[in-house]
Amino acid sequence: MTDPSTNMRLKLPITCFILQIILIILFGVLVQYDEDTDAKKHHHGNHSESKSDIENDFYYRYPSFQDVHVMIFVGFGFLMTFLQRYGFSSVGFNFLIAAFSLQWATLMQGFFHGLHEGKIHIGVESMINADFCTGSVLISFGAVLGKTSPVQLLFMAVFEVTLFAVNEFILLTLLGTKDAGGSMTIHTFGAYFGLMVTRILYRPNLDKSKHKNCSVYHSDLFAMIGTLYLWMFWPSFNSAVTEHGDPQHRTAMNTYYSLAACTLSTYAMSSLTAHDGKLDMVHIQNAALAGGVAAGTAGEMMLTPFGSMIVGFLAGIISVLGFKYLTPILENKLKIQDTCGIHNLHGMPGVLGAIVGAVTASLASKEVYGEGLEKVFPDVASGKRTASDQGGVQAISLAVTLGMALFGGLIVGFILKLPIFGAPRDTTCFEDSLYWEVPGEEESHEDQLTTVKTEESDKLNS
Amino acid sequence: MTDPSTNMRLKLPITCFILQIILIILFGVLVQYDEDTDAKKHHHGNHSESKSDIENDFYYRYPSFQDVHVMIFVGFGFLMTFLQRYGFSSVGFNFLIAAFSLQWATLMQGFFHGLHEGKIHIGVESMINADFCTGSVLISFGAVLGKTSPVQLLFMAVFEVTLFAVNEFILLTLLGTKDAGGSMTIHTFGAYFGLMVTRILYRPNLDKSKHKNCSVYHSDLFAMIGTLYLWMFWPSFNSAVTEHGDPQHRTAMNTYYSLAACTLSTYAMSSLTAHDGKLDMVHIQNAALAGGVAAGTAGEMMLTPFGSMIVGFLAGIISVLGFKYLTPILENKLKIQDTCGIHNLHGMPGVLGAIVGAVTASLASKEVYGEGLEKVFPDVASGKRTASDQGGVQAISLAVTLGMALFGGLIVGFILKLPIFGAPRDTTCFEDSLYWEVPGEEESHEDQLTTVKTEESDKLNS
Amino acid sequence: MTDPSTNMRLKLPITCFILQIILIILFGVLVQYDEDTDAKKHHHGNHSESKSDIENDFYYRYPSFQDVHVMIFVGFGFLMTFLQRYGFSSVGFNFLIAAFSLQWATLMQGFFHGLHEGKIHIGVESMINADFCTGSVLISFGAVLGKTSPVQLLFMAVFEVTLFAVNEFILLTLLGTKDAGGSMTIHTFGAYFGLMVTRILYRPNLDKSKHKNCSVYHSDLFAMIGTLYLWMFWPSFNSAVTEHGDPQHRTAMNTYYSLAACTLSTYAMSSLTAHDGKLDMVHIQNAALAGGVAAGTAGEMMLTPFGSMIVGFLAGIISVLGFKYLTPILENKLKIQDTCGIHNLHGMPGVLGAIVGAVTASLASKEVYGEGLEKVFPDVASGKRTASDQGGVQAISLAVTLGMALFGGLIVGFILKLPIFGAPRDTTCFEDSLYWEVPGEEESHEDQLTTVKTEESDKLNS
């Protein structure tokens, strides 16, 4: 009785197997351990430079990597469990496409970041970068959540990871842009890519499954697990691939204060914009995170805690206003059905972060950064470009990212519209039972207690 | 139809905005990056002392910071979700007042810990200390949980953070007390402050919302998430701001064994004190953590794993006995309505920890600590005071803390009683829907499956 | 009215108290701080060797320790909450037996790893090892989940920890086997020990509580919290006690890719083996982790990401096939009632991991490992044995482990069958209310909202 057009029996296994086998083969051909991971290379280096084990990049970055990893799998995964009957798919497809994307990103980023005699060298930094790229895919997933099959999502990931790597290459390598926390490369890119995809996949009759596109009490609590892990570990996210030492330290601290300020403005705006002053869980779950997004570019710069707090404060306000007033307009006028409101959490705050980054970069000077200028703006320190040039480059990078994201989303949206990927029907969106064996209802509690007591007294009487 | 006296429409936004704007201005005027966070300062230091990047305080303390951060937001937040209809408020107000408190604490602690040419210098250690101070506020929150509006809580935080910083200054700076894990400064202070506040806010008719002041099956599981994160990361909490090297290592280990022993005595006592031998989730969720509280002062000392286990063992017993026999007395005789039982988790174990700390300090000697005495008891190592003097100072510190907490709680309680803060009515305590848009009920599962199947077969037939 | 044979009123408290008091006494007599934890020893070492604080083993291993700790308490604990009415027991007994086992393991492993003048020296590495040994007990717990009293579980832990330490001693010390992530010592041992115990405790009438041996919607989401924490932190698990530097780095990375590949093959197989292509939560929750188990031995070797992915890919396939086809056979033909399917998650993938480890070891050479050979295979580097000898030793170790586990499980199973431990009846298996005060049902949401609104308007009218 299942619908053959949405049945995953063959589509999903074949897609997973083929993708994974391709990945394995490409890893076999292309990937090698880097200096700090290889038994042979590490110890050669060791002797000549007397580099202590503690200076292995692992000890600088692995704790941050694990925090980022939690954000990707628990943070994004549980944030999306707010839907009442889509928790398995939210956390489960998040898991699947993340596990795929991090492998594919290793290859794509490795390819663009520079080969070593035809080989991609990997270590903890590449693992973080792969997780970052995955984060971008998961942001896009938020826009199409509930309306796409896992096969569509896997193909979206194939293309999006590739485009992400190209965009990142243009920004970080060709243009010399600074964007350690990815306001542009991760958030702006992922958001506008996803928004364009969901625009192309527009469903005029989505209101047929409208009653399922909402939360219940416990699903909102599950989502708060996701929110809090994203919030707590965002300082690690933004600082994970900055230079060692003070930049990592400073980035984590800037992000910490940006998020704190953002949380207060989110609560204020959520209560203020409700007619009865009641807080809306959607705002708390999402807008309180905008401060992390908005500190993604400038976090490593000498933004100061003061500057970070202003940025976070504004991000929270913008984000709640977006949920309240812009999302309905996007849906009704522009036909953009954005399930998780990624435009408010990643889109606008990402653009804000890019602008803040451009302004902060243009104000960089030897006076403020001292010798540390080298670590944050190597091109400015070396005299290759002025600080205001760097600011200009940052601004251009935002435009490039928006262009790449929108154009990429357009193409990929049309690809995903092909009927071969088994998209769900309008009536079965936001519904786990299409893809999962869903367990039956819980026996009522009182019934069970009665059962136990009856049985126990039976035993005693016997 | 909403009650204007409890409506938050203006009160909450105005409070959040004003507090946040004050914070931003004060940060702008007073706060600077410290040596290890500033691009300029760090690299100056670097050249002369040839301090490697890995010796940036970030790498010593950031993993501990993140663990503490999880305890504050997920640990405390979810621990309080045990109430059946107050999960949004538990985790949500925890989030709000923590985000405020950590900013305010940065200023207050920075002010008392010593200004540098009129400026507060901040880095990872100050972030941990801000989280610690926040923890104290969240402990007090546990006493008044369900009976206070978010505006009351924010004002409580304003005053409590300030008093916390004063008390901490008296203990750590003026008296030279050792209390790295905060048995006194955090737990004893937060608990007795909160108990006094809830005493002043006594509600004789609280039984009107009694039916909501209890857990349901899934809310107890959510609370266990909080419990376990507190339990697992308590070794990081107690060791987060001890000196580098062996003290951090030793503190984490002592706390680990104290908690393990505490868990066994908690299970034993919970079963023993129930008439039918059944375990009580309240005990497991709370008393099993008392071992961490009680190891807060002596954890960094040469307490030995043996000593730590005895301390944890006793803490678990005391805590369960408190829940079972003392909490009802406090409520009925002393009119102290302690929602989360913070007296049993933070109050008594905190006092126990302070006493253990005083005794252990008075036994300190060069023979046991060797050169390490300098790191743990600098005043004793330098001959400024004897070990028994140090023990005496520790004991005096407990008295000072109790006095500050009770007196502060008294004043703040009366302030919070003012009718302007929108406290909930007796009938609407422990109820999320007063402050939150609460989603409707979940559609029954079988209904949904039926819907899907019907619709699918409709499609097939069409 | 409670059944005296299963009542825990005296059995559980007495067991907990006696075990904990014995532990405290033995710690008092036997345990001391190690070099890096002791205030005196650490600073002596410091002066002569000028070892910086950052080179304290704490900074190499504590972040990994905390990740492992989360796996033990949240990972294993929540993974087992999938049962609809056994969540309190899953997470609560997991907590109890883990808190006991880590103390007992410290003593047993300390004893076998070598005494220092009659004393056991402990630090962060011994804490990790104690958590590892605990993990093995929790694996066995998965086989008997729902069918054993907490007293049975504590006694199982007493014996299993002891046997674990003996087996680990034979492998790591006597034979010189490499098994840093414990494919053999932890997973194979824990799985086959548990399977033998559950075989001996076979309940022919277990179908009397069959209706409770299944999940509900939210219990499956809670279980996913466990799954994801295990998955995310497995790289830390496998690398936690490898040598400093490149081995830790490489192990984490190998495990990361093994798990990613395993996840794709798990999704593929889960969909492929269902008649309607729907994914099964049991597979996702468990089989996706098999890649971590299977990389436990060879993870620190030069397995390469390519090799790791092949291993993970196969592990996922084997594991899903096991759940689908082997578990029913084990239950019906061999009378092995394996509640959590540990044979599929830990048993077969553990054996696979051991074999991969033997093969990879036998291929080790100076050419591939360079100077790093010393760190991974000291016996091969020193010429004490050839690489193929090392491979042979690895294979023998698997046989030894299987023998120890099955024989140990046999004996311990018969001990646990004694009627004194208060095992639950067939009718009360998988039921929390036998051991816990279980809260009543949640008031319906609409009712509550109505109550609030009515009361609020009452106030307004009055």
CSV table of C-alpha atoms in Angstrom, one decimal, chain B residues 260-261 263-268 271 279, chain C residues 8 10-20 23 92-105 134 137-138 140-141 144 148-162 193 197 201 412 415-416 421-422 435:
chain,number,residue,atom,x,y,z
B,260,ALA,CA,31.5,8.3,42.4
B,261,ALA,CA,31.3,7.5,46.1
B,263,THR,CA,26.4,8.2,43.9
B,264,LEU,CA,26.5,4.9,45.7
B,265,SER,CA,25.5,6.4,49.0
B,266,THR,CA,22.7,8.3,47.3
B,267,TYR,CA,21.2,5.2,45.8
B,268,ALA,CA,21.6,3.3,49.1
B,271,SER,CA,16.1,3.0,48.6
B,279,LEU,CA,14.3,4.8,44.4
C,8,MET,CA,15.1,-3.8,47.1
C,10,LEU,CA,17.3,-3.9,52.2
C,11,LYS,CA,19.2,-5.6,49.4
C,12,LEU,CA,20.2,-2.5,47.5
C,13,PRO,CA,21.2,-0.3,50.4
C,14,ILE,CA,23.3,-3.0,52.0
C,15,THR,CA,25.0,-3.9,48.8
C,16,CYS,CA,25.8,-0.3,48.0
C,17,PHE,CA,27.0,0.5,51.5
C,18,ILE,CA,29.2,-2.5,51.8
C,19,LEU,CA,30.7,-2.2,48.4
C,20,GLN,CA,31.4,1.5,48.9
C,23,LEU,CA,36.3,0.6,48.2
C,92,GLY,CA,19.7,5.3,36.5
C,93,PHE,CA,21.2,1.8,36.8
C,94,ASN,CA,23.7,2.8,34.1
C,95,PHE,CA,24.7,5.7,36.4
C,96,LEU,CA,24.9,3.4,39.5
C,97,ILE,CA,26.9,0.6,38.1
C,98,ALA,CA,29.2,3.0,36.3
C,99,ALA,CA,29.9,5.0,39.5
C,100,PHE,CA,30.7,1.7,41.2
C,101,SER,CA,32.7,0.2,38.4
C,102,LEU,CA,35.0,3.1,37.8
C,103,GLN,CA,36.2,2.9,41.4
C,104,TRP,CA,36.6,-0.9,41.5
C,105,ALA,CA,38.3,-0.7,38.1
C,134,THR,CA,33.2,0.5,33.0
C,137,VAL,CA,30.3,-3.6,32.0
C,138,LEU,CA,27.8,-1.3,30.4
C,140,SER,CA,27.1,-6.5,29.1
C,141,PHE,CA,24.3,-4.5,30.9
C,144,VAL,CA,20.5,-8.2,30.3
C,148,THR,CA,17.9,-7.9,36.1
C,149,SER,CA,17.7,-6.2,39.5
C,150,PRO,CA,20.3,-3.4,40.4
C,151,VAL,CA,21.8,-5.8,42.9
C,152,GLN,CA,22.4,-8.4,40.2
C,153,LEU,CA,24.0,-5.7,38.1
C,154,LEU,CA,26.3,-4.6,40.9
C,155,PHE,CA,27.5,-8.1,41.5
C,156,MET,CA,27.9,-8.6,37.8
C,157,ALA,CA,30.1,-5.5,37.8
C,158,VAL,CA,32.2,-6.8,40.7
C,159,PHE,CA,33.1,-9.9,38.8
C,160,GLU,CA,33.3,-8.5,35.3
C,161,VAL,CA,35.6,-5.7,36.3
C,162,THR,CA,37.9,-8.2,37.9
C,193,PHE,CA,30.6,-11.9,28.6
C,197,VAL,CA,25.3,-14.1,31.2
C,201,LEU,CA,19.7,-16.2,32.8
C,412,VAL,CA,29.0,-15.2,36.6
C,415,ILE,CA,26.1,-16.8,40.4
C,416,LEU,CA,23.6,-14.2,39.3
C,421,PHE,CA,19.6,-11.0,44.3
C,422,GLY,CA,16.0,-10.2,43.8
C,435,TYR,CA,12.3,-0.1,41.2
